[in-house]
XYZ file of C-alpha atoms in Angstrom:
208
model
C 116.153 -100.017 71.468
C 118.976 -102.010 73.023
C 118.376 -105.706 73.210
C 119.789 -107.890 75.961
C 122.621 -110.165 74.921
C 121.627 -113.788 74.237
C 121.380 -116.028 77.291
C 124.230 -118.333 76.377
C 127.575 -119.030 78.048
C 129.651 -115.819 77.982
C 133.120 -114.896 78.935
C 132.935 -112.292 81.686
C 134.731 -109.562 79.713
C 135.079 -108.753 76.036
C 138.826 -108.364 76.247
C 139.085 -112.167 76.671
C 138.192 -112.428 72.994
C 140.844 -109.911 72.083
C 143.482 -112.068 73.719
C 142.929 -114.644 70.986
C 143.208 -112.041 68.279
C 145.299 -108.974 69.069
C 143.820 -107.099 66.099
C 140.235 -107.731 67.079
C 138.363 -104.629 68.315
C 136.936 -104.552 71.810
C 133.217 -105.282 71.926
C 130.801 -103.418 74.165
C 129.042 -106.664 75.109
C 130.360 -110.043 76.250
C 131.117 -112.420 73.393
C 129.597 -115.942 73.243
C 132.181 -118.698 73.637
C 130.953 -120.301 70.433
C 132.336 -117.319 68.490
C 135.846 -117.614 69.872
C 138.449 -118.923 67.419
C 139.533 -122.514 68.042
C 143.127 -123.727 67.684
C 143.710 -125.935 64.644
C 143.650 -129.706 65.235
C 146.982 -131.420 64.738
C 146.945 -135.219 64.282
C 150.724 -135.263 64.656
C 150.482 -133.896 68.198
C 148.053 -136.656 69.176
C 150.256 -139.308 67.585
C 153.290 -138.018 69.471
C 151.379 -138.119 72.770
C 150.234 -141.697 72.127
C 153.801 -142.733 71.299
C 155.094 -141.287 74.569
C 152.360 -143.033 76.579
C 153.102 -146.357 74.863
C 156.823 -145.993 75.519
C 156.271 -145.261 79.212
C 153.960 -148.255 79.515
C 156.549 -150.518 77.876
C 159.304 -149.290 80.173
C 157.098 -149.770 83.220
C 156.195 -153.322 82.255
C 159.809 -154.145 81.494
C 160.996 -152.797 84.810
C 158.295 -154.662 86.776
C 159.022 -158.009 85.115
C 162.747 -157.671 85.780
C 162.147 -156.581 89.357
C 160.208 -159.779 90.194
C 162.212 -162.098 87.929
C 162.815 -164.957 90.398
C 159.237 -164.922 91.663
C 157.938 -164.898 88.083
C 160.066 -167.944 87.199
C 158.828 -169.832 90.253
C 155.189 -169.051 89.454
C 155.590 -170.069 85.823
C 157.297 -173.330 86.808
C 154.538 -174.123 89.308
C 151.818 -173.363 86.769
C 153.463 -175.739 84.290
C 152.987 -178.609 86.760
C 149.252 -178.028 87.271
C 146.854 -179.914 84.960
C 144.464 -177.649 83.049
C 141.509 -179.276 84.789
C 142.908 -178.115 88.148
C 144.076 -174.669 87.053
C 141.251 -172.926 88.924
C 141.163 -175.199 91.987
C 142.837 -173.611 94.986
C 143.628 -176.859 96.874
C 145.372 -178.240 93.778
C 147.342 -175.009 93.358
C 148.449 -175.043 96.989
C 149.532 -178.665 96.619
C 151.509 -177.801 93.483
C 153.266 -174.951 95.312
C 154.199 -177.296 98.148
C 155.477 -179.992 95.792
C 157.560 -177.503 93.810
C 159.168 -175.984 96.894
C 160.020 -179.449 98.213
C 162.400 -180.063 95.305
C 166.068 -180.362 96.163
C 167.151 -179.016 92.780
C 166.026 -175.437 93.382
C 168.545 -172.621 93.334
C 169.174 -170.549 96.445
C 167.041 -167.710 95.121
C 164.170 -170.001 94.202
C 164.309 -171.470 97.704
C 164.182 -167.932 99.046
C 160.931 -167.298 97.169
C 159.536 -170.572 98.511
C 160.473 -169.452 102.013
C 158.364 -166.327 101.495
C 155.339 -167.956 99.861
C 155.076 -171.087 102.027
C 153.133 -169.315 104.836
C 150.857 -167.582 102.316
C 150.129 -170.396 99.838
C 146.407 -169.718 100.160
C 146.918 -166.061 99.221
C 149.044 -167.118 96.256
C 146.445 -169.639 95.102
C 143.752 -166.946 94.881
C 145.205 -164.967 91.923
C 146.429 -168.250 90.420
C 142.872 -169.586 90.355
C 141.679 -166.427 88.584
C 144.152 -166.967 85.759
C 146.403 -164.010 86.586
C 149.792 -163.942 84.938
C 152.871 -164.865 86.951
C 153.928 -161.216 87.039
C 150.540 -160.012 88.297
C 150.523 -162.748 90.922
C 153.961 -161.721 92.168
C 152.979 -158.067 92.258
C 149.910 -158.879 94.329
C 151.686 -160.989 96.956
C 154.529 -158.470 96.999
C 152.093 -155.999 98.547
C 152.032 -158.061 101.745
C 155.719 -159.021 101.560
C 157.783 -156.365 99.719
C 160.897 -158.559 99.816
C 159.501 -161.002 97.253
C 160.194 -158.828 94.215
C 163.643 -157.821 95.441
C 165.024 -161.348 94.929
C 166.939 -161.374 91.640
C 169.152 -163.754 89.750
C 172.876 -162.966 89.832
C 174.305 -161.111 86.855
C 176.710 -163.313 84.913
C 179.509 -161.237 83.401
C 181.925 -163.957 82.289
C 180.622 -163.884 78.718
C 180.216 -160.122 78.624
C 182.731 -157.965 76.830
C 184.268 -154.997 78.611
C 182.239 -152.576 76.503
C 179.019 -154.272 77.648
C 180.030 -154.214 81.317
C 180.829 -150.518 80.908
C 177.195 -149.966 79.920
C 176.049 -151.057 83.385
C 175.382 -148.371 85.962
C 177.564 -148.010 89.029
C 174.602 -149.105 91.150
C 174.361 -152.327 89.149
C 178.095 -152.936 89.407
C 177.921 -152.478 93.176
C 175.029 -154.943 93.354
C 177.029 -157.523 91.385
C 179.916 -157.165 93.808
C 177.548 -157.344 96.785
C 176.077 -160.605 95.445
C 179.622 -161.983 95.345
C 180.365 -160.766 98.845
C 183.078 -158.477 97.524
C 183.863 -154.887 98.426
C 185.520 -152.324 96.231
C 187.497 -150.366 98.788
C 188.663 -146.991 97.592
C 186.698 -147.292 94.346
C 185.422 -143.945 93.123
C 185.444 -144.014 89.342
C 183.193 -146.326 87.341
C 186.235 -147.887 85.659
C 187.425 -149.098 89.060
C 184.122 -150.893 89.727
C 184.222 -152.461 86.257
C 187.758 -153.739 86.873
C 186.753 -155.211 90.235
C 183.750 -156.968 88.682
C 186.008 -158.565 86.083
C 188.589 -159.566 88.689
C 185.987 -161.389 90.805
C 184.124 -163.166 87.999
C 185.253 -166.534 89.401
C 183.284 -165.701 92.560
C 179.977 -165.389 90.730
C 177.506 -167.856 92.224
C 173.803 -168.448 92.585
C 174.283 -168.805 96.331
C 173.632 -165.893 98.706
């Protein structure tokens, strides 16, 4: 008497089992999944995956911090002026932002950040009051004003050796020249941009 196969999860066809083992004979009935051979566990594969994820996270964080560098400095400087007792009080935070931006010793790029955050001091005070880091605060307000995280400090190359300048990408070299208000007419090769950057080092300034 033929008995019905057990009522467990089956693969629809027996040849699915044979795909895992080419030498296995075909079965007349479906094979329970629990009987299928499982691939061996490899701790090294998991470790490699975790390493890749950690590396990507580090690169992402590094890129974000560098992308909002002027905003981050401004937020850290403002936070340093706020007493701990007022660290979570929005009115005190807004007052600290106003007092900081009123300084006449700020660089052009710091003044640019103040220009952006002055109309939205209340929005800036919200993440400040929650204890968010300067980077997280900048990322949040950058959502409403994408120009905030594009403000960067100028790259100083006067103390850099030629080999270090050569490590910069052409895009970075062009940005350095743009910050100096210099063009590199007819420049095609990277070496030409490097030479132009070195020639105009005396024009490096914090001013726009």
